[in-house]
PDB file of C-alpha atoms in Angstrom:
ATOM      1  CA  UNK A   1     106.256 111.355  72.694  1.00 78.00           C
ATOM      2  CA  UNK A   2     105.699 110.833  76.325  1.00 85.00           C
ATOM      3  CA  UNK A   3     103.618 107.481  77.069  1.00 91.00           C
ATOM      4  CA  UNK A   4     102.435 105.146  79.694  1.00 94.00           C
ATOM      5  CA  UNK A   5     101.442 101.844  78.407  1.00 95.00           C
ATOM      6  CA  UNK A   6      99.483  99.386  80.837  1.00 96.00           C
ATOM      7  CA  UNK A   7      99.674  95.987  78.660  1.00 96.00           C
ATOM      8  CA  UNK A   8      96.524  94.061  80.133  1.00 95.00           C
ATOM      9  CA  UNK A   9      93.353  95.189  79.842  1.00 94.00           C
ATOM     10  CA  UNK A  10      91.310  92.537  82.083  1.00 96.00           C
ATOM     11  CA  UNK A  11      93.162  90.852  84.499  1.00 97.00           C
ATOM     12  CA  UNK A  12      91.190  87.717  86.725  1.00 97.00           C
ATOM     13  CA  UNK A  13      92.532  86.617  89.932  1.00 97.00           C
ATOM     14  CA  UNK A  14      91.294  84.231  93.078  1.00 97.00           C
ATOM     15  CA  UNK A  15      90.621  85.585  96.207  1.00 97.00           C
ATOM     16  CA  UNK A  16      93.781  85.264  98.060  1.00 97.00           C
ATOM     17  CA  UNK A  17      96.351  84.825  95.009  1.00 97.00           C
ATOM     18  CA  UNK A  18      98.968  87.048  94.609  1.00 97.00           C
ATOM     19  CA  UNK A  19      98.409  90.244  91.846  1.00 97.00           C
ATOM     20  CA  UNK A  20     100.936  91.888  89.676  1.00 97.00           C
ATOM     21  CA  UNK A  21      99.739  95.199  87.107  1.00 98.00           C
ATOM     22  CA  UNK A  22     102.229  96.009  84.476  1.00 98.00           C
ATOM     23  CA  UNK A  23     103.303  99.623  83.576  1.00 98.00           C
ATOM     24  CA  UNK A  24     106.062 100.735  81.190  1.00 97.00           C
ATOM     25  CA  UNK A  25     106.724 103.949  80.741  1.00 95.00           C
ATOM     26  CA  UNK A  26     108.408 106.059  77.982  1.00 92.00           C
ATOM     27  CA  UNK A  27     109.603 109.431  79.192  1.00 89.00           C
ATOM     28  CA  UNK A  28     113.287 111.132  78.014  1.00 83.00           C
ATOM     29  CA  UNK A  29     113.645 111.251  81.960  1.00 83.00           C
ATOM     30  CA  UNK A  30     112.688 109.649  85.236  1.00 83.00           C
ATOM     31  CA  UNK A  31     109.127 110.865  85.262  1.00 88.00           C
ATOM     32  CA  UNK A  32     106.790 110.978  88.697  1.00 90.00           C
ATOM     33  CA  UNK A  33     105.133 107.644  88.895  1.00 93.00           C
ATOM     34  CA  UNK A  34     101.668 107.239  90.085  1.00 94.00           C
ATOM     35  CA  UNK A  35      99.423 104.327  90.693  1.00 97.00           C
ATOM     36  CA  UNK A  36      95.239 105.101  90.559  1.00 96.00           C
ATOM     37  CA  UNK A  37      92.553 103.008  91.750  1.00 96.00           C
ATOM     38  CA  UNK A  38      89.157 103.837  90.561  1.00 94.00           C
ATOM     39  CA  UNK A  39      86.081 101.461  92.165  1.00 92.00           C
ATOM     40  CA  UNK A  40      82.681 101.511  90.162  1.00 87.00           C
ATOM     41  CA  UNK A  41      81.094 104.470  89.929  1.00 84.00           C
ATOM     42  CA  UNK A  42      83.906 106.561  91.817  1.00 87.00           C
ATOM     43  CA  UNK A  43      86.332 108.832  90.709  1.00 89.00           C
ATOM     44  CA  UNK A  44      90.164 107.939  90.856  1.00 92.00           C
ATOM     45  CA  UNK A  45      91.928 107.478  94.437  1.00 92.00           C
ATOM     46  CA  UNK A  46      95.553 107.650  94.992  1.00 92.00           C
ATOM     47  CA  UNK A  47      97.292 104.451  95.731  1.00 95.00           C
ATOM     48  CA  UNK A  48     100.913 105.287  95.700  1.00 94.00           C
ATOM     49  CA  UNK A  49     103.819 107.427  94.176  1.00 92.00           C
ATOM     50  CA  UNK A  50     107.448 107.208  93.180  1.00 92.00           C
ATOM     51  CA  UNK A  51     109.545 110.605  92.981  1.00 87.00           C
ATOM     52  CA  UNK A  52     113.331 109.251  93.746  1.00 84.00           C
ATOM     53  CA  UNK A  53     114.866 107.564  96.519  1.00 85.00           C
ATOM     54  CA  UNK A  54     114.197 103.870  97.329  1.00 87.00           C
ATOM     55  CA  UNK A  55     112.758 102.211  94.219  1.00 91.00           C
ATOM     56  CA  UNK A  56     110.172 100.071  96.218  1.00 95.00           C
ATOM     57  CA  UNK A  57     107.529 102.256  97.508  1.00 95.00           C
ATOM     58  CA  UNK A  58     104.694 101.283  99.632  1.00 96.00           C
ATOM     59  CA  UNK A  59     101.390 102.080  99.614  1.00 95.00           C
ATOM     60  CA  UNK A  60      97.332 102.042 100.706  1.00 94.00           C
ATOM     61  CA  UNK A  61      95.566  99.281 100.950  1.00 93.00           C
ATOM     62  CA  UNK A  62      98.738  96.946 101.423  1.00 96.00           C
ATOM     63  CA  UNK A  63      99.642  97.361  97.669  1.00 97.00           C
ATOM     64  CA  UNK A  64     103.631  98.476  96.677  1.00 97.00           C
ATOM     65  CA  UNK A  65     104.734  99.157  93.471  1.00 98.00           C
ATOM     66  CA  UNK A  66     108.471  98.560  92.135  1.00 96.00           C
ATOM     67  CA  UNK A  67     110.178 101.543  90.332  1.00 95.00           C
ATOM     68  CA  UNK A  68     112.776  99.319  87.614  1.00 95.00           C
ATOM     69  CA  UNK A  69     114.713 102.223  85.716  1.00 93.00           C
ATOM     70  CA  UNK A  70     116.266  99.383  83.384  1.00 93.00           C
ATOM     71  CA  UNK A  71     112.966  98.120  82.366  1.00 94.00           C
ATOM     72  CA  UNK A  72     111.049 101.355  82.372  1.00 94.00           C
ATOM     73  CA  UNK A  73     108.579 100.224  84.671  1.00 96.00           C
ATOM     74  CA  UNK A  74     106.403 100.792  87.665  1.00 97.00           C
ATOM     75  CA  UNK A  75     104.609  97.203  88.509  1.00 98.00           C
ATOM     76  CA  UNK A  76     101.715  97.319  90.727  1.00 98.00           C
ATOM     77  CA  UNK A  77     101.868  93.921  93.525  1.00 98.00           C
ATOM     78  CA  UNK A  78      99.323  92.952  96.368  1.00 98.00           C
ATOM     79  CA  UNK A  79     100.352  89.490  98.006  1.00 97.00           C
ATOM     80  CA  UNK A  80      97.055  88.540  98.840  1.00 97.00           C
ATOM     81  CA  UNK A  81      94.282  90.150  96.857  1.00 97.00           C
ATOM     82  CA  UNK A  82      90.731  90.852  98.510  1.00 96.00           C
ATOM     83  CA  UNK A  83      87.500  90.861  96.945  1.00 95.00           C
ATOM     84  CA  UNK A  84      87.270  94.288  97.675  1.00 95.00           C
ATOM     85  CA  UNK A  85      90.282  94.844  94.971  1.00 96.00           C
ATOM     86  CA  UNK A  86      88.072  94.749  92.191  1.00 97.00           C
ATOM     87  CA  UNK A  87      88.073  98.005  90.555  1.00 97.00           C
ATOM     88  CA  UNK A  88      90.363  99.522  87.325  1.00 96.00           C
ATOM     89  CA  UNK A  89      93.877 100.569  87.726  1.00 97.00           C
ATOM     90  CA  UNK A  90      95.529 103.139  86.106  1.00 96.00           C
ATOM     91  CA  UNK A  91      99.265 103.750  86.238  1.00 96.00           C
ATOM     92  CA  UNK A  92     100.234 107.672  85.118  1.00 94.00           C
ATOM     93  CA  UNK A  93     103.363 109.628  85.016  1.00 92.00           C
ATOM     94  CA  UNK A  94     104.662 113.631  84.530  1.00 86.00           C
ATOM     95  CA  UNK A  95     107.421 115.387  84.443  1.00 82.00           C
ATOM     96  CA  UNK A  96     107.320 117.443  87.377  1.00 75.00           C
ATOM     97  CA  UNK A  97     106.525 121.179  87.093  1.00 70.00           C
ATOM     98  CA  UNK A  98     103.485 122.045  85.207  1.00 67.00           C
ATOM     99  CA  UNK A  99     103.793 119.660  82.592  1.00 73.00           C
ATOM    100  CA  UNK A 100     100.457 117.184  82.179  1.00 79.00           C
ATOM    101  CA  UNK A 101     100.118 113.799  83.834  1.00 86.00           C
ATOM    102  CA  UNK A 102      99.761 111.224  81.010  1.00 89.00           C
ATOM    103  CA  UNK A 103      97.550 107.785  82.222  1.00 92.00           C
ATOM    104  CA  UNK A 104      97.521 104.540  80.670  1.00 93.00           C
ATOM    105  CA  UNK A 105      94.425 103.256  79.459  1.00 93.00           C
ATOM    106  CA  UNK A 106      93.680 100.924  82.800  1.00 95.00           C
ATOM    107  CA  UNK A 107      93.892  97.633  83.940  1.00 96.00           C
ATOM    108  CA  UNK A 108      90.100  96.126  84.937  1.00 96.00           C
ATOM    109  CA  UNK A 109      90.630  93.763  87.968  1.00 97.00           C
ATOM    110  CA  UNK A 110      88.224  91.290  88.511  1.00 97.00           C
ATOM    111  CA  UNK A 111      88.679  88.840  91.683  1.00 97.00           C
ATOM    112  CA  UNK A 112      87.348  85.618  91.799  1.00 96.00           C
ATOM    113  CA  UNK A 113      85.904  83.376  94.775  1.00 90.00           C
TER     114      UNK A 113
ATOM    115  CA  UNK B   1      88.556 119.647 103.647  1.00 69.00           C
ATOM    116  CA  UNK B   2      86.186 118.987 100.979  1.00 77.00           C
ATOM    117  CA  UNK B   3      89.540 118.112  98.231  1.00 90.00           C
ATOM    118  CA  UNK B   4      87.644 118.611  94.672  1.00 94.00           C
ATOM    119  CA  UNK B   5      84.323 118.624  94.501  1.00 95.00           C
ATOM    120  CA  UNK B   6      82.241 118.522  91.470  1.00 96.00           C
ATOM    121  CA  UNK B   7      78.435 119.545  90.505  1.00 96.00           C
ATOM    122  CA  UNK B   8      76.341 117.953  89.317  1.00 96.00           C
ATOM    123  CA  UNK B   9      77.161 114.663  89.674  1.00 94.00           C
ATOM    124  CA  UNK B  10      74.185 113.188  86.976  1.00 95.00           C
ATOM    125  CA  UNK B  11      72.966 115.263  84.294  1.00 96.00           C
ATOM    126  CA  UNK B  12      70.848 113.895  81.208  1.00 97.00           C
ATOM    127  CA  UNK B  13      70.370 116.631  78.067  1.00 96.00           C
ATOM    128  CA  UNK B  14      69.364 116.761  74.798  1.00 97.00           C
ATOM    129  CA  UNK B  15      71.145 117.106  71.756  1.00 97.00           C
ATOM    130  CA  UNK B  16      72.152 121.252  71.259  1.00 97.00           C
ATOM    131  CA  UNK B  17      71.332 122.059  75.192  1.00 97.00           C
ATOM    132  CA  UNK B  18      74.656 123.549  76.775  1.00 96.00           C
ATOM    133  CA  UNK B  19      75.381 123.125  80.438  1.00 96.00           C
ATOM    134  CA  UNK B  20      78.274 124.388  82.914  1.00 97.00           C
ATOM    135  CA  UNK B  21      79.999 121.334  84.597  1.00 97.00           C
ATOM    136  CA  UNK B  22      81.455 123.324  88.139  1.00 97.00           C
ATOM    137  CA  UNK B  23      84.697 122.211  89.878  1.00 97.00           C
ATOM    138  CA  UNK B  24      86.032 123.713  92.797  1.00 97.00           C
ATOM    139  CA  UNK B  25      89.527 123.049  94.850  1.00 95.00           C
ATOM    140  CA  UNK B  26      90.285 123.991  98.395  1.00 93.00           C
ATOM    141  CA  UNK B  27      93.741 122.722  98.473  1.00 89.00           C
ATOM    142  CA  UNK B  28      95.540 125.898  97.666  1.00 89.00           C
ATOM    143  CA  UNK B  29      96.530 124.045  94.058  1.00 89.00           C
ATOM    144  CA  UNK B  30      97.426 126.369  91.272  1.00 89.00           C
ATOM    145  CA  UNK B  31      96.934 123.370  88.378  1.00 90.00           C
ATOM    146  CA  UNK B  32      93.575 122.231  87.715  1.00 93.00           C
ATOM    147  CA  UNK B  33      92.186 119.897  84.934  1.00 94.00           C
ATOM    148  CA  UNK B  34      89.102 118.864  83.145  1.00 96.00           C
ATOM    149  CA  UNK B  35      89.330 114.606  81.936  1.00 95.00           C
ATOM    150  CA  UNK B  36      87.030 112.828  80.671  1.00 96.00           C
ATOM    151  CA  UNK B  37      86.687 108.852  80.448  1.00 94.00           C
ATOM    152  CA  UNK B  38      85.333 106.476  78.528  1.00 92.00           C
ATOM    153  CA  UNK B  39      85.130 102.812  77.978  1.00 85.00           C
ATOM    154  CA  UNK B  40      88.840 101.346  77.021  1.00 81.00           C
ATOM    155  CA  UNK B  41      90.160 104.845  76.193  1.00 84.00           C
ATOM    156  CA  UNK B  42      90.981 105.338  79.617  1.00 85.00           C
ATOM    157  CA  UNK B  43      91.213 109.108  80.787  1.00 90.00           C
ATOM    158  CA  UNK B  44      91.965 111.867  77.800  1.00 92.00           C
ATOM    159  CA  UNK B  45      92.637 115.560  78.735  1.00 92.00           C
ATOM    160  CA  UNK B  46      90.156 118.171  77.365  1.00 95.00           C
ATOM    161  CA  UNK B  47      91.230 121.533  79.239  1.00 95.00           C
ATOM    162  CA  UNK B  48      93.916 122.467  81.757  1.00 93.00           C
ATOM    163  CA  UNK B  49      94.924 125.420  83.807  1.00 93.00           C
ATOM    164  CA  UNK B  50      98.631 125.455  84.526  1.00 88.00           C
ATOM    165  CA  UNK B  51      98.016 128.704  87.221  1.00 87.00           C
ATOM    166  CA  UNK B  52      95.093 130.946  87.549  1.00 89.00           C
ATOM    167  CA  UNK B  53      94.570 133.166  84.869  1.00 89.00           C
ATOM    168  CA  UNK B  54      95.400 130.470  82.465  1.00 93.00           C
ATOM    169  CA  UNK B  55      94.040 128.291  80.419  1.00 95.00           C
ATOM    170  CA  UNK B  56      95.306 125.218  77.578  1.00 93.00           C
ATOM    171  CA  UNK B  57      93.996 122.670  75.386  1.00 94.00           C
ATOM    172  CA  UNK B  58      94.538 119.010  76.265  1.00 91.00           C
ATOM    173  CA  UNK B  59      93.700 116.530  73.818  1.00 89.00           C
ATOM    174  CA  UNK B  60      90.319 116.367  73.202  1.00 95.00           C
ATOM    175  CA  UNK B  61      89.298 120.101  73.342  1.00 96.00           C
ATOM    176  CA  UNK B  62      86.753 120.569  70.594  1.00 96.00           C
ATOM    177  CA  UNK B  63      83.352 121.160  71.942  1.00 96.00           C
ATOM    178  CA  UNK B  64      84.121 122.315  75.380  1.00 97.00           C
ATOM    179  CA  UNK B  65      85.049 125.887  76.593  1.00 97.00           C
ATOM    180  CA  UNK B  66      86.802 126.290  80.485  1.00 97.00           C
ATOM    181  CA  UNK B  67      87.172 129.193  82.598  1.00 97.00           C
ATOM    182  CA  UNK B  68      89.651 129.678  85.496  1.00 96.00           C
ATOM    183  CA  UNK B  69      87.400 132.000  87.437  1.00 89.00           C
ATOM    184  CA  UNK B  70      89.681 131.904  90.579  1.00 94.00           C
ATOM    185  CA  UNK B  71      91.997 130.022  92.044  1.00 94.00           C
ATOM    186  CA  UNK B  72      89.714 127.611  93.351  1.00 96.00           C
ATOM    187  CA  UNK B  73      87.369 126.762  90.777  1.00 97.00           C
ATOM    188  CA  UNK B  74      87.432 125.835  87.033  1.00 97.00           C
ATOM    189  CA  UNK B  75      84.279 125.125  85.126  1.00 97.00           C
ATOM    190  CA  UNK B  76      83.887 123.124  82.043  1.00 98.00           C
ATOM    191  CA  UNK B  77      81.017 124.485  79.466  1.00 97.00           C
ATOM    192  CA  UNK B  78      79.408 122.272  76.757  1.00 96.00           C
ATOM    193  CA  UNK B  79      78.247 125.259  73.818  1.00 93.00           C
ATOM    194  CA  UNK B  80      75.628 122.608  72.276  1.00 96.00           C
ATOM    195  CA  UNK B  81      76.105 119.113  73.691  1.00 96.00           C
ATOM    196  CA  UNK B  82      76.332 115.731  71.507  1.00 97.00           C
ATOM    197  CA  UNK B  83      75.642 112.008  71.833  1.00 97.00           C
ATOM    198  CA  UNK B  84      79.520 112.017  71.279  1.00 96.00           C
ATOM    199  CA  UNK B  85      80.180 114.009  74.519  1.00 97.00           C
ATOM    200  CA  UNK B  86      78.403 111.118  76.577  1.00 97.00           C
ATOM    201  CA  UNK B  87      80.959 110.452  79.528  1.00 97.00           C
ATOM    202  CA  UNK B  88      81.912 111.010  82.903  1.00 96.00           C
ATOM    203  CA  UNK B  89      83.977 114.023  83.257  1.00 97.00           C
ATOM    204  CA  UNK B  90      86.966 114.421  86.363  1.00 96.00           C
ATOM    205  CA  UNK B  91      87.956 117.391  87.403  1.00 96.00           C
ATOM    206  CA  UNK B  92      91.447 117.034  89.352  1.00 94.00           C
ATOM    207  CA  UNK B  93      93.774 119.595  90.928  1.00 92.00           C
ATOM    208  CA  UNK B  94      97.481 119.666  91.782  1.00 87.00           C
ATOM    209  CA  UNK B  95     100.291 122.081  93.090  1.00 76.00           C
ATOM    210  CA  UNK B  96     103.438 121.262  91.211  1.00 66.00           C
ATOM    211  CA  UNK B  97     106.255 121.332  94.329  1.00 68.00           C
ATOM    212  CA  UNK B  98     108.315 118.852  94.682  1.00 57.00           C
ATOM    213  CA  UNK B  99     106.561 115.471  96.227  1.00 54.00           C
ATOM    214  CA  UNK B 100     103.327 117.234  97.262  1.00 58.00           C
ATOM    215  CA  UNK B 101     103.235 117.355  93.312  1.00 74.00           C
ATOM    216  CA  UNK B 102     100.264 114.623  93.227  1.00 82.00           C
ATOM    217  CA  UNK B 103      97.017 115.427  91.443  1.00 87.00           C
ATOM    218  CA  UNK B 104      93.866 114.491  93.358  1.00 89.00           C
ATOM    219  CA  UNK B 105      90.676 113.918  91.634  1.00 92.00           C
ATOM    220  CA  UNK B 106      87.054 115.170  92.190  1.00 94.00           C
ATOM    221  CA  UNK B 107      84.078 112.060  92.373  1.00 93.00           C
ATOM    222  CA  UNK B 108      82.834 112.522  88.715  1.00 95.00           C
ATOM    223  CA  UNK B 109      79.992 113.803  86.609  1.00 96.00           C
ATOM    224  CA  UNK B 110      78.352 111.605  84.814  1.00 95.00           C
ATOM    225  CA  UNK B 111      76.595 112.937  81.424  1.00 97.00           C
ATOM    226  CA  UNK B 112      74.486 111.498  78.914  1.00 97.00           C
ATOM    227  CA  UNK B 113      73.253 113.405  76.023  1.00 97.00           C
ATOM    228  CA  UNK B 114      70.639 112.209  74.170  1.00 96.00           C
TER     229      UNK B 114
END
């Protein structure tokens, strides 16, 4: 069955440190690859999106995400996270077409002073 | 361009009331979905419409009835609500071509039943 797995639930960072959100994926292809952010109380924004082509894609809010076919993963990085990062993350995935998007269940960012 | 919009965006009712959660689109998309989310579940697909004039079952589908009354706009109906279908509920749209194929989401409606 098709999955997307997000390993941490709560991640904690400092102001200024460098972030990293784990995806794996398990598709029998290269699915789409999507990275959500979702602040309190709002509904989901689009932070970036891998469909082919060069396997480091960049994205809003100076975040970039790393497409690894070998690993099955799309990582989520910042270099220098902001307060204004906390929110939930949620990595998804389809097939193209009209086949459904599956999410993980979210990755809760908190960022410390 | 409004993207998704959703109405109401609070509602409180009372166990066996029904109510029609509205979702409209004005991105020319032909897929729309009904999502709802709640606490360490993440999101979990109740309805979908691949095109207009159709309708599916996600994964959580009992208790909830959709129509795809137009291209544009795909409601969600709760029959007789329960404490169980206490969430917030996303309605979200996408055109599956190529790399426009990105689904956008509408702000939310959040639902308590008591």
């Amino acid at each position: 069955a098709q999955s997307v797995t997000q390993p941490d639930i709560h991640i904690t960072v400092s102001e200024g440190a460098s972030l990293e959100l784990r995806c794996n994926y398990s598709y029998g292809a290269t699915p789409y690859l999507f990275w959500y952010v979702q602040s309190p109380g709002q509904g989901l924004q689009l932070l970036l999106k891998y469909f082919s082509g060069d396997t480091l894609v960049q994205g809003i809010k100076g975040f970039e995400a790393e497409f690894k076919r070998s690993q099955s993963s799309f990582n989520l990085r910042k270099p220098s996270v902001h307060w204004s990062d906390a929110a939930e993350y949620f990595c998804a995935a389809h097939s193209g077409g009209y086949q459904k998007v599956t999410f993980g269940i979210g990755t809760k960012l908190q960022v410390i002073p | 361009n409004a993207g998704v919009t959703q109405t109401p965006k609070f509602q409180v009712l009372k166990t066996g009331q029904s109510m029609t959660l509205q979702c409209a689109q004005d991105m020319n998309h032909n897929s729309m979905y009904w999502y709802r989310q709640d606490p360490g579940m993440g999101l979990r697909l109740i309805y979908y419409s691949a095109s207009e004039g159709t309708t599916d079952k996600g994964e959580v589908p009992n208790g909830y009835n959709v129509s795809r009354l137009n291209k544009r706009e795909f409601s969600l109906r709760l029959e007789s609500a329960a404490p169980s279908q206490t969430s917030v509920y996303f309605c979200a749209s996408r055109h599956p071509k190529g790399e426009g194929d990105t689904q956008y989401f509408g702000p939310g409606t959040r639902l308590t039943v008591l």
